Short mmCIF file of C-alpha atoms in Angstrom, two decimals:
data_model
loop_
_atom_site.label_atom_id
_atom_site.label_comp_id
_atom_site.label_asym_id
_atom_site.label_seq_id
_atom_site.Cartn_x
_atom_site.Cartn_y
_atom_site.Cartn_z
CA UNK A 23 -5.48 19.99 16.57
CA UNK A 24 -5.13 19.79 20.47
CA UNK A 25 -2.08 21.52 21.94
CA UNK A 26 0.48 18.81 22.47
CA UNK A 27 2.17 18.98 25.46
CA UNK A 28 6.13 19.60 25.33
CA UNK A 29 6.66 15.95 26.87
CA UNK A 30 9.90 14.70 24.97
CA UNK A 31 10.45 11.07 24.69
CA UNK A 32 14.42 11.11 25.42
CA UNK A 33 16.55 8.85 23.41
CA UNK A 34 18.65 6.66 25.86
CA UNK A 35 22.17 6.25 25.54
CA UNK A 36 21.82 2.75 25.41
CA UNK A 37 18.95 2.35 22.92
CA UNK A 38 18.92 -0.20 19.96
CA UNK A 39 21.14 1.07 17.32
CA UNK A 40 21.15 -2.17 15.18
CA UNK A 41 18.34 -0.41 13.35
CA UNK A 42 20.72 1.30 11.02
CA UNK A 43 23.21 -1.68 10.71
CA UNK A 44 21.22 -3.58 8.55
CA UNK A 45 21.02 -2.59 4.35
CA UNK A 46 18.19 -1.04 3.18
CA UNK A 47 15.10 -3.01 1.22
CA UNK A 48 13.48 -0.38 0.09
CA UNK A 49 14.63 2.81 -2.06
CA UNK A 50 13.52 6.13 -1.05
CA UNK A 51 11.43 8.05 -3.97
CA UNK A 52 13.16 10.77 -5.88
CA UNK A 53 12.03 14.20 -5.41
CA UNK A 54 10.26 14.13 -8.61
CA UNK A 55 8.26 11.66 -8.08
CA UNK A 56 7.48 13.07 -4.22
CA UNK A 57 6.14 16.13 -6.11
CA UNK A 58 3.12 14.06 -7.04
CA UNK A 59 1.92 14.42 -3.72
CA UNK A 60 1.57 18.03 -4.07
CA UNK A 61 1.00 18.52 -7.80
CA UNK A 62 -2.51 17.08 -7.96
CA UNK A 63 -1.75 13.69 -9.69
CA UNK A 64 -1.93 11.98 -5.87
CA UNK A 65 -3.23 13.39 -2.74
CA UNK A 66 -0.93 14.31 0.13
CA UNK A 67 -1.61 10.71 1.66
CA UNK A 68 -0.52 9.17 -1.92
CA UNK A 69 -4.11 8.14 -3.14
CA UNK A 70 -4.98 8.95 -6.86
CA UNK A 71 -6.65 12.31 -7.01
CA UNK A 72 -8.82 11.86 -9.57
CA UNK A 73 -12.08 9.70 -9.72
CA UNK A 74 -12.71 6.98 -11.92
CA UNK A 75 -13.99 6.59 -15.37
CA UNK A 76 -17.63 6.20 -14.74
CA UNK A 77 -17.71 8.50 -11.91
CA UNK A 78 -18.63 6.04 -9.25
CA UNK A 79 -15.52 7.11 -7.35
CA UNK A 80 -15.33 10.73 -7.40
CA UNK A 81 -12.34 13.44 -6.96
CA UNK A 82 -10.64 13.63 -3.73
CA UNK A 83 -11.38 17.28 -2.51
CA UNK A 84 -9.81 16.88 1.04
CA UNK A 85 -11.43 15.04 2.93
CA UNK A 86 -14.09 15.76 6.27
CA UNK A 87 -12.29 17.89 8.33
CA UNK A 88 -14.75 19.66 10.34
CA UNK A 89 -18.17 18.82 12.41
CA UNK A 90 -20.67 18.53 9.26
CA UNK A 91 -24.21 20.62 9.06
CA UNK A 92 -26.22 17.47 9.49
CA UNK A 93 -24.12 16.13 12.56
CA UNK A 94 -24.93 19.48 14.35
CA UNK A 95 -28.43 19.36 13.85
CA UNK A 96 -28.44 15.78 15.14
CA UNK A 97 -26.24 16.70 18.22
CA UNK A 98 -29.10 19.47 18.94
CA UNK A 99 -31.67 16.62 19.45
CA UNK A 100 -29.54 14.67 21.22
CA UNK A 101 -28.55 17.29 23.91
CA UNK A 102 -24.84 17.43 22.79
CA UNK A 103 -22.51 19.82 24.83
CA UNK A 104 -19.68 21.43 23.17
CA UNK A 105 -15.98 21.21 24.02
CA UNK A 106 -14.86 24.51 26.08
CA UNK A 107 -14.48 27.18 24.04
CA UNK A 108 -15.95 25.85 20.65
CA UNK A 109 -19.47 26.61 19.21
CA UNK A 110 -20.06 22.83 17.93
CA UNK A 111 -23.53 23.15 17.39
CA UNK A 112 -24.28 26.36 15.47
CA UNK A 113 -20.46 26.91 14.19
CA UNK A 114 -16.90 25.53 14.25
CA UNK A 115 -15.58 23.23 17.02
CA UNK A 116 -15.45 20.17 18.53
CA UNK A 117 -17.98 17.66 20.93
CA UNK A 118 -17.59 17.63 24.43
CA UNK A 119 -15.23 14.78 25.48
CA UNK A 120 -16.91 11.31 25.32
CA UNK A 121 -19.57 12.06 22.82
CA UNK A 122 -19.81 10.24 19.52
CA UNK A 123 -19.08 11.05 16.28
CA UNK A 124 -22.63 11.42 14.21
CA UNK A 125 -23.50 10.61 10.83
CA UNK A 126 -22.34 13.60 8.52
CA UNK A 127 -24.63 11.86 5.75
CA UNK A 128 -28.19 10.97 7.53
CA UNK A 129 -30.24 11.52 3.97
CA UNK A 130 -28.05 9.01 2.25
CA UNK A 131 -30.05 6.08 0.84
CA UNK A 132 -28.34 2.78 -0.59
CA UNK A 133 -27.76 2.97 -4.18
CA UNK A 134 -28.70 -0.90 -4.52
CA UNK A 135 -28.05 -3.64 -2.46
CA UNK A 136 -26.10 -6.57 -3.15
CA UNK A 137 -27.84 -10.12 -2.24
CA UNK A 138 -27.48 -13.85 -3.28
CA UNK A 139 -29.82 -12.97 -5.88
CA UNK A 140 -27.60 -10.52 -7.67
CA UNK A 141 -24.40 -11.23 -6.31
CA UNK A 142 -23.00 -12.37 -10.10
CA UNK A 143 -23.54 -8.63 -11.07
CA UNK A 144 -20.93 -7.44 -8.44
CA UNK A 145 -18.85 -10.23 -8.14
CA UNK A 146 -15.68 -8.76 -9.72
CA UNK A 147 -15.55 -5.85 -7.30
CA UNK A 148 -15.85 -8.24 -4.22
CA UNK A 149 -13.19 -9.84 -2.31
CA UNK A 150 -13.07 -13.52 -2.24
CA UNK A 151 -13.79 -13.68 1.63
CA UNK A 152 -16.87 -11.48 0.56
CA UNK A 153 -18.08 -13.51 -1.76
CA UNK A 154 -17.63 -16.55 0.60
CA UNK A 155 -19.88 -14.43 3.11
CA UNK A 156 -22.97 -14.71 0.56
CA UNK A 157 -22.23 -18.46 0.16
CA UNK A 158 -22.14 -19.00 3.75
CA UNK A 159 -25.06 -16.94 4.73
CA UNK A 160 -28.17 -17.08 2.67
CA UNK A 161 -29.73 -13.84 4.21
CA UNK A 162 -26.30 -12.03 3.57
CA UNK A 163 -26.52 -8.01 2.30
CA UNK A 164 -24.27 -5.56 1.54
CA UNK A 165 -26.13 -2.00 1.18
CA UNK A 166 -23.89 -0.20 -1.10
CA UNK A 167 -24.10 3.88 -0.93
CA UNK A 168 -22.73 6.95 -2.87
CA UNK A 169 -19.00 6.99 -2.08
CA UNK A 170 -18.14 9.94 -0.01
CA UNK A 171 -13.81 10.32 0.00
CA UNK A 172 -13.75 11.66 3.77
CA UNK A 173 -10.46 10.61 4.54
CA UNK A 174 -7.86 13.59 5.17
CA UNK A 175 -5.61 14.97 7.69
CA UNK A 176 -4.15 18.24 8.99
CA UNK A 177 -1.52 19.93 6.94
CA UNK A 178 0.99 19.31 9.43
CA UNK A 179 0.52 15.74 8.84
CA UNK A 180 0.76 15.98 5.08
CA UNK A 181 3.90 17.99 5.73
CA UNK A 182 5.47 14.95 6.93
CA UNK A 183 4.18 12.61 4.69
CA UNK A 184 6.07 14.76 2.12
CA UNK A 185 9.46 14.63 3.85
CA UNK A 186 8.72 10.83 4.57
CA UNK A 187 8.72 10.15 0.89
CA UNK A 188 11.98 11.06 0.26
CA UNK A 189 13.74 9.60 3.62
CA UNK A 190 11.82 6.78 4.64
CA UNK A 191 13.24 3.41 4.10
CA UNK A 192 12.84 -0.08 5.02
CA UNK A 193 15.64 -1.29 6.88
CA UNK A 194 16.45 -4.91 8.79
CA UNK A 195 14.94 -7.09 6.07
CA UNK A 196 11.85 -5.16 6.47
CA UNK A 197 11.28 -5.38 9.98
CA UNK A 198 12.18 -1.81 10.48
CA UNK A 199 11.76 1.68 9.52
CA UNK A 200 14.31 4.53 9.21
CA UNK A 201 13.85 8.31 8.37
CA UNK A 202 10.15 8.35 9.22
CA UNK A 203 7.77 10.27 11.44
CA UNK A 204 4.24 10.92 12.57
CA UNK A 205 2.73 10.48 8.83
CA UNK A 206 2.69 7.10 6.65
CA UNK A 207 6.39 6.64 5.65
CA UNK A 208 5.98 5.18 2.16
CA UNK A 209 3.02 7.09 0.63
CA UNK A 210 4.05 6.02 -2.99
CA UNK A 211 5.03 2.27 -1.83
CA UNK A 212 6.95 -0.24 -4.39
CA UNK A 213 6.33 -3.23 -2.22
CA UNK A 214 3.75 -5.17 -0.21
CA UNK A 215 5.82 -4.34 3.15
CA UNK A 216 5.58 -0.86 2.58
CA UNK A 217 1.85 -0.80 2.49
CA UNK A 218 1.33 -3.05 5.57
CA UNK A 219 3.77 -0.49 7.25
CA UNK A 220 1.61 2.12 6.15
CA UNK A 221 -1.28 0.82 8.15
CA UNK A 222 0.61 0.30 11.07
CA UNK A 223 2.06 3.57 11.83
CA UNK A 224 -0.98 5.85 10.03
CA UNK A 225 -1.33 8.88 12.11
CA UNK A 226 -4.48 8.17 15.00
CA UNK A 227 -3.50 11.39 17.32
CA UNK A 228 -0.97 10.94 20.01
CA UNK A 229 -2.52 10.01 23.49
CA UNK A 230 -5.98 8.39 23.15
CA UNK A 231 -8.41 6.24 24.88
CA UNK A 232 -11.05 3.98 23.43
CA UNK A 233 -13.49 1.73 24.77
CA UNK A 234 -13.40 -1.88 23.18
CA UNK A 235 -16.30 -4.03 23.74
CA UNK A 236 -15.71 -7.61 22.13
CA UNK A 237 -18.39 -9.98 21.79
CA UNK A 238 -17.78 -13.67 20.84
CA UNK A 239 -21.14 -14.90 19.46
CA UNK A 240 -21.81 -18.74 18.92
CA UNK A 241 -23.35 -20.39 16.14
CA UNK A 242 -26.74 -20.29 17.94
CA UNK A 243 -26.32 -16.33 18.45
CA UNK A 244 -26.09 -16.40 22.10
CA UNK A 245 -22.97 -14.31 23.38
CA UNK A 246 -21.55 -12.53 26.29
CA UNK A 247 -19.23 -9.35 26.36
CA UNK A 248 -16.06 -8.33 27.38
CA UNK A 249 -15.70 -4.48 27.96
CA UNK A 250 -11.68 -3.14 27.54
CA UNK A 251 -10.08 0.29 28.16
CA UNK A 252 -7.38 0.93 25.98
CA UNK A 253 -4.87 3.40 26.11
CA UNK A 254 -2.44 4.29 23.50
CA UNK A 255 0.42 6.60 23.06
CA UNK A 256 1.78 6.82 19.78
CA UNK A 257 5.18 7.46 19.98
CA UNK A 258 5.92 7.67 16.17
CA UNK A 259 3.14 10.64 16.13
CA UNK A 260 5.20 12.77 18.74
CA UNK A 261 5.94 15.99 17.29
CA UNK A 262 9.16 16.32 19.80
CA UNK A 263 10.44 13.28 18.34
CA UNK A 264 12.96 13.47 15.66
CA UNK A 265 13.40 10.40 12.62
CA UNK A 266 16.74 9.94 14.36
CA UNK A 267 15.17 9.72 17.68
CA UNK A 268 12.58 7.25 16.46
CA UNK A 269 15.25 5.04 14.95
CA UNK A 270 17.47 5.14 17.95
CA UNK A 271 14.87 4.37 20.61
CA UNK A 272 13.03 1.79 18.55
CA UNK A 273 9.75 2.07 20.42
CA UNK A 274 6.96 3.22 18.06
CA UNK A 275 3.46 2.63 20.56
CA UNK A 276 3.11 2.44 24.39
CA UNK A 277 -0.38 0.11 24.86
CA UNK A 278 -2.47 -0.55 28.01
CA UNK A 279 -5.34 -2.63 27.71
CA UNK A 280 -7.65 -3.24 31.18
CA UNK A 281 -10.67 -5.71 31.30
CA UNK A 282 -13.16 -3.80 33.37
CA UNK A 283 -15.91 -6.21 32.56
CA UNK A 284 -17.18 -9.26 32.94
CA UNK A 285 -16.44 -8.86 36.78
CA UNK A 286 -14.38 -12.21 37.01
CA UNK A 287 -12.12 -10.90 34.52
CA UNK A 288 -12.27 -7.36 35.69
CA UNK A 289 -8.54 -5.65 36.55
CA UNK A 290 -6.56 -8.09 34.34
CA UNK A 291 -4.02 -5.76 32.48
CA UNK A 292 -1.77 -6.32 29.33
CA UNK A 293 0.72 -3.55 28.74
CA UNK A 294 2.98 -3.51 25.65
CA UNK A 295 5.79 -1.36 24.16
CA UNK A 296 5.55 -2.04 20.75
CA UNK A 297 8.72 -1.57 18.92
CA UNK A 298 9.42 -0.68 15.32
CA UNK A 299 12.05 -3.69 14.83
CA UNK A 300 10.38 -6.59 16.15
CA UNK A 301 13.26 -8.97 15.05
CA UNK A 302 16.22 -6.56 16.38
CA UNK A 303 14.48 -5.90 19.74
CA UNK A 304 10.94 -8.22 20.41
CA UNK A 305 7.84 -6.62 21.48
CA UNK A 306 7.79 -5.92 25.29
CA UNK A 307 4.59 -6.99 26.79
CA UNK A 308 3.60 -7.82 30.72
CA UNK A 309 0.34 -9.17 32.29
CA UNK A 310 -0.88 -8.19 35.22
CA UNK A 311 -3.33 -10.63 37.06
CA UNK A 312 -5.74 -9.00 39.54
CA UNK A 313 -6.34 -12.52 41.31
CA UNK A 314 -2.71 -12.85 42.09
CA UNK A 315 -1.62 -8.90 41.83
CA UNK A 316 1.38 -9.97 40.01
CA UNK A 317 3.10 -8.54 36.73
CA UNK A 318 4.95 -11.16 34.82
CA UNK A 319 6.64 -10.96 31.22
CA UNK A 320 4.57 -11.69 28.51
CA UNK A 321 6.64 -13.08 25.53
CA UNK A 322 3.46 -14.86 23.80
CA UNK A 323 1.65 -11.71 23.14
CA UNK A 324 2.12 -11.60 19.58
CA UNK A 325 1.49 -13.51 16.36
CA UNK A 326 -0.77 -16.27 16.38
CA UNK A 327 -1.45 -16.54 19.88
CA UNK A 328 -5.09 -16.46 20.99
CA UNK A 329 -6.05 -12.65 21.54
CA UNK A 330 -7.71 -10.90 24.97
CA UNK A 331 -11.18 -11.74 25.42
CA UNK A 332 -11.74 -13.40 21.97
CA UNK A 333 -12.72 -17.19 22.95
CA UNK A 334 -9.93 -18.42 20.20
CA UNK A 335 -11.54 -16.35 17.63
CA UNK A 336 -8.72 -14.11 16.51
CA UNK A 337 -4.85 -14.23 16.84
CA UNK A 338 -3.14 -11.37 18.67
CA UNK A 339 -1.84 -10.00 15.37
CA UNK A 340 -5.52 -9.36 14.09
CA UNK A 341 -6.29 -6.52 16.72
CA UNK A 342 -6.51 -3.64 14.63
CA UNK A 343 -6.79 -5.77 11.26
CA UNK A 344 -2.71 -6.54 11.76
CA UNK A 345 -0.44 -5.48 13.59
CA UNK A 346 3.29 -6.56 15.18
CA UNK A 347 6.10 -8.23 13.29
CA UNK A 348 6.22 -9.43 9.56
CA UNK A 349 9.02 -11.69 9.43
CA UNK A 350 6.70 -14.87 9.44
CA UNK A 351 5.54 -14.34 5.80
CA UNK A 352 6.59 -13.18 2.74
CA UNK A 353 4.86 -10.12 1.29
CA UNK A 354 3.35 -9.53 -2.32
CA UNK A 355 2.12 -6.13 -3.88
CA UNK A 356 -0.56 -7.49 -6.29
CA UNK A 357 -1.95 -3.90 -7.35
CA UNK A 358 -4.60 -1.62 -6.57
CA UNK A 359 -8.37 -2.13 -7.62
CA UNK A 360 -12.13 -0.98 -6.98
CA UNK A 361 -13.91 -2.70 -4.75
CA UNK A 362 -17.07 -2.29 -2.51
CA UNK A 363 -15.76 -1.84 1.20
CA UNK A 364 -16.73 -0.60 4.52
CA UNK A 365 -16.65 2.89 5.21
CA UNK A 366 -18.38 5.93 6.74
CA UNK A 367 -19.69 3.27 9.36
CA UNK A 368 -21.71 6.20 11.52
CA UNK A 369 -24.82 4.36 11.40
CA UNK A 370 -23.37 1.13 13.09
CA UNK A 371 -21.16 3.37 15.59
CA UNK A 372 -24.43 5.53 16.38
CA UNK A 373 -24.78 6.11 20.24
CA UNK A 374 -28.42 5.25 19.36
CA UNK A 375 -27.83 1.93 18.27
CA UNK A 376 -27.40 -0.88 21.23
CA UNK A 377 -25.00 -3.77 20.90
CA UNK A 378 -27.96 -6.03 20.78
CA UNK A 379 -29.03 -4.50 17.76
CA UNK A 380 -25.62 -4.92 16.18
CA UNK A 381 -25.00 -8.45 17.38
CA UNK A 382 -27.49 -10.95 15.50
CA UNK A 383 -27.49 -14.48 14.86
CA UNK A 384 -24.76 -16.01 12.30
CA UNK A 385 -23.68 -12.44 11.55
CA UNK A 386 -23.80 -8.69 12.54
CA UNK A 387 -27.11 -6.60 11.39
CA UNK A 388 -26.18 -5.83 7.95
CA UNK A 389 -28.65 -3.13 7.77
CA UNK A 390 -26.37 -0.91 9.77
CA UNK A 391 -23.44 -1.51 7.62
CA UNK A 392 -22.49 1.01 4.65
CA UNK A 393 -20.39 -0.14 1.79
CA UNK A 394 -18.94 2.28 -0.81
CA UNK A 395 -16.69 1.80 -3.83
CA UNK A 396 -13.24 2.69 -3.20
CA UNK A 397 -9.54 1.92 -4.49
CA UNK A 398 -7.72 -0.53 -2.59
CA UNK A 399 -3.87 -1.77 -2.51
CA UNK A 400 -3.81 -5.71 -2.56
CA UNK A 401 -1.23 -7.33 -0.52
CA UNK A 402 -0.64 -11.32 -0.30
CA UNK A 403 1.16 -12.56 2.54
CA UNK A 404 2.28 -16.58 2.76
CA UNK A 405 3.97 -18.07 5.38
CA UNK A 406 7.51 -18.01 5.03
CA UNK A 407 9.61 -21.15 4.70
CA UNK A 408 10.92 -22.30 8.06
CA UNK A 409 8.46 -20.54 10.56
CA UNK A 410 5.04 -21.14 10.95
CA UNK A 411 1.38 -19.53 11.59
CA UNK A 412 -2.08 -20.50 12.03
CA UNK A 413 -3.02 -18.92 8.87
CA UNK A 414 -0.80 -20.13 5.97
CA UNK A 415 -1.89 -17.29 3.73
CA UNK A 416 -3.74 -13.68 4.01
CA UNK A 417 -4.94 -10.97 1.71
CA UNK A 418 -4.80 -7.58 3.00
CA UNK A 419 -7.20 -5.18 1.14
CA UNK A 420 -6.09 -1.17 2.59
CA UNK A 421 -8.13 1.90 1.54
CA UNK A 422 -5.63 4.01 -0.81
CA UNK A 423 -6.92 7.25 1.18
CA UNK A 424 -6.96 6.20 4.88
CA UNK A 425 -4.04 3.42 4.35
CA UNK A 426 -6.28 1.58 6.74
CA UNK A 427 -6.59 -2.24 6.20
CA UNK A 428 -10.62 -2.72 5.37
CA UNK A 429 -10.61 -6.50 4.46
CA UNK A 430 -8.58 -9.77 5.44
CA UNK A 431 -9.08 -13.16 3.88
CA UNK A 432 -7.38 -15.47 6.16
CA UNK A 433 -6.39 -19.08 4.83
CA UNK A 434 -5.82 -22.39 6.78
CA UNK A 435 -2.63 -24.31 6.73
CA UNK A 436 -4.50 -26.57 3.58
CA UNK A 437 -5.15 -23.23 1.48
CA UNK A 438 -8.89 -22.97 2.69
CA UNK A 439 -10.36 -19.93 3.51
CA UNK A 440 -11.01 -19.83 7.06
CA UNK A 441 -11.62 -16.47 8.78
CA UNK A 442 -12.84 -13.50 7.51
CA UNK A 443 -12.11 -9.85 8.78
CA UNK A 444 -13.95 -6.28 8.09
CA UNK A 445 -12.64 -2.97 9.13
CA UNK A 446 -15.70 -0.78 9.53
CA UNK A 447 -14.28 2.80 9.75
CA UNK A 448 -15.10 6.59 10.58
CA UNK A 449 -13.48 9.87 9.83
CA UNK A 450 -13.11 11.42 13.08
CA UNK A 451 -13.90 15.07 12.09
CA UNK A 452 -13.52 17.26 14.78
CA UNK A 453 -10.53 19.93 14.53
CA UNK A 454 -9.77 20.08 18.20
CA UNK A 455 -9.17 16.00 18.86
CA UNK A 456 -8.49 14.03 16.04
CA UNK A 457 -8.87 14.23 11.95
CA UNK A 458 -8.08 10.93 11.52
CA UNK A 459 -10.04 7.73 11.24
CA UNK A 460 -11.03 5.27 13.32
CA UNK A 461 -12.17 1.63 13.24
CA UNK A 462 -15.74 1.22 14.85
CA UNK A 463 -16.65 -2.44 14.30
CA UNK A 464 -14.38 -5.08 13.50
CA UNK A 465 -16.28 -8.21 12.88
CA UNK A 466 -14.35 -11.60 12.16
CA UNK A 467 -16.01 -14.42 10.43
CA UNK A 468 -14.84 -18.16 11.28
CA UNK A 469 -16.20 -20.00 8.77
CA UNK A 470 -15.19 -23.38 9.88
CA UNK A 471 -16.88 -22.87 13.42
CA UNK A 472 -19.63 -21.03 12.01
CA UNK A 473 -19.23 -18.48 14.92
CA UNK A 474 -17.88 -14.82 14.67
CA UNK A 475 -16.12 -12.09 16.69
CA UNK A 476 -16.90 -8.47 16.77
CA UNK A 477 -14.16 -6.07 18.13
CA UNK A 478 -13.93 -2.44 19.03
CA UNK A 479 -17.74 -1.49 19.49
CA UNK A 480 -18.55 1.62 21.80
CA UNK A 481 -21.76 2.57 21.10
CA UNK A 482 -22.95 2.37 24.60
CA UNK A 483 -19.87 3.87 26.31
CA UNK A 484 -17.85 6.95 25.61
CA UNK A 485 -16.39 8.16 22.41
CA UNK A 486 -12.33 7.32 21.97
CA UNK A 487 -10.88 10.72 23.49
CA UNK A 488 -7.65 12.41 23.98
CA UNK A 489 -5.65 11.56 27.34
CA UNK A 490 -2.87 13.97 27.09
CA UNK A 491 -3.27 15.38 30.47
CA UNK A 492 -3.12 11.95 32.29
CA UNK A 493 -0.36 10.61 30.09
CA UNK A 494 1.77 13.51 31.36
CA UNK A 495 5.18 11.13 31.23
CA UNK A 496 4.16 8.46 28.80
CA UNK A 497 7.46 6.42 30.28
CA UNK A 498 5.84 6.59 33.76
CA UNK A 499 2.35 5.81 32.64
CA UNK A 500 3.30 2.85 30.57
CA UNK A 501 5.54 1.83 33.21
CA UNK A 502 5.05 -1.86 33.91
CA UNK A 503 6.49 -1.39 37.77
CA UNK A 504 3.36 0.61 38.67
CA UNK A 505 0.99 -1.49 36.56
CA UNK A 506 -1.28 -2.48 39.49
CA UNK A 507 -2.29 1.17 40.14
CA UNK A 508 -4.80 1.04 37.10
CA UNK A 509 -6.39 -2.29 38.18
CA UNK A 510 -9.04 -0.84 40.18
CA UNK A 511 -9.53 2.69 39.18
#
């Protein structure tokens, strides 16, 4: 892992202390139950260690934590360079900054492909939304590959998860967490909110930049892109911030999104300070308009307001599959099941694949996708009485190994299926940078308008990368008073 700068986020005396004033709504697990994370029953992340009965899901053996041999061979072919001081081509180490993660399994072939012709054979291992996509698109397919449980972290993350298991709790009616840091707070979840919190604060590094290309696609297949630079500082993952400090400060993420293309939108900036408890203190958000060169508060950046550059095809809280406050819904943990989900999506993320290869009429190019059988947690969310949201009901499918939401079925107020989300993820395996998971393609299919939106593509841009050197002091870097300095960089 990279060496973390010792830039500690100080805790203001006037920080939010209300988080602790509310009673807990979840119990910490006992030390005996937490031992499952170490005795081989569960992985250090809380997934079932064992494979399934028929062997289609293998035993977890630690994940993919280093540059694989196949990726090194491809890197040589593409002329990759190594990170300073490493030997990524013939030994250990990382690719140079900005170079894409290459497919560790280039020789894998589909075991079978699900189509409308054989759909009935596989329905029990598909979501309602996935089945709907087959009905909606007569040419839809899902190539299913060998299951490879690549998700894994460095040991220091596992250590924090083990501590979280017996110290973390939901507070403020589930809208806040206390006693947690760095790793998922609830590796042995007891309710739906705990599962969603695991997704929201899963470990993704400390200071990160990614390029996010969004493409709203019309029913005829035409599209134009919006290219976004996104800088994030995960306060929750700061190794210098104690559990008590995180609770008191109430900020878990600093985020800045800058539109770089098209020219008519370039220079517009969204800045967010994501609070742990958004009922106690709502998300702080600001917008900078490059035309007027003015910064203004943006209280509507959240919930079901339209997302940046989405042409109305996603809500703010659909970014990263789901983000933000959970108070407009009730959350039910349905349980766990085996499903075919998008996984190890290196092929669709390849630098040799162009955006025009991915974006096709009606739906993404499914020949570039990879699905595998994994176990997922299922959480159902229904709009709480007295509140409102565009989506009356949502069903979330969360990968047990990574705590990444991989599928979402979104229903309208009439109870009809409306929009279906997929999160195609990879394991970022280089120990110098990440060892974590990342979404590299996030399509949202709108069944009622025969359109779709694809988010998070970066094939023709640099790979997501560490920006610790630039974010020397996150409080200054993510400061709305100086937001304009980033507009025309």
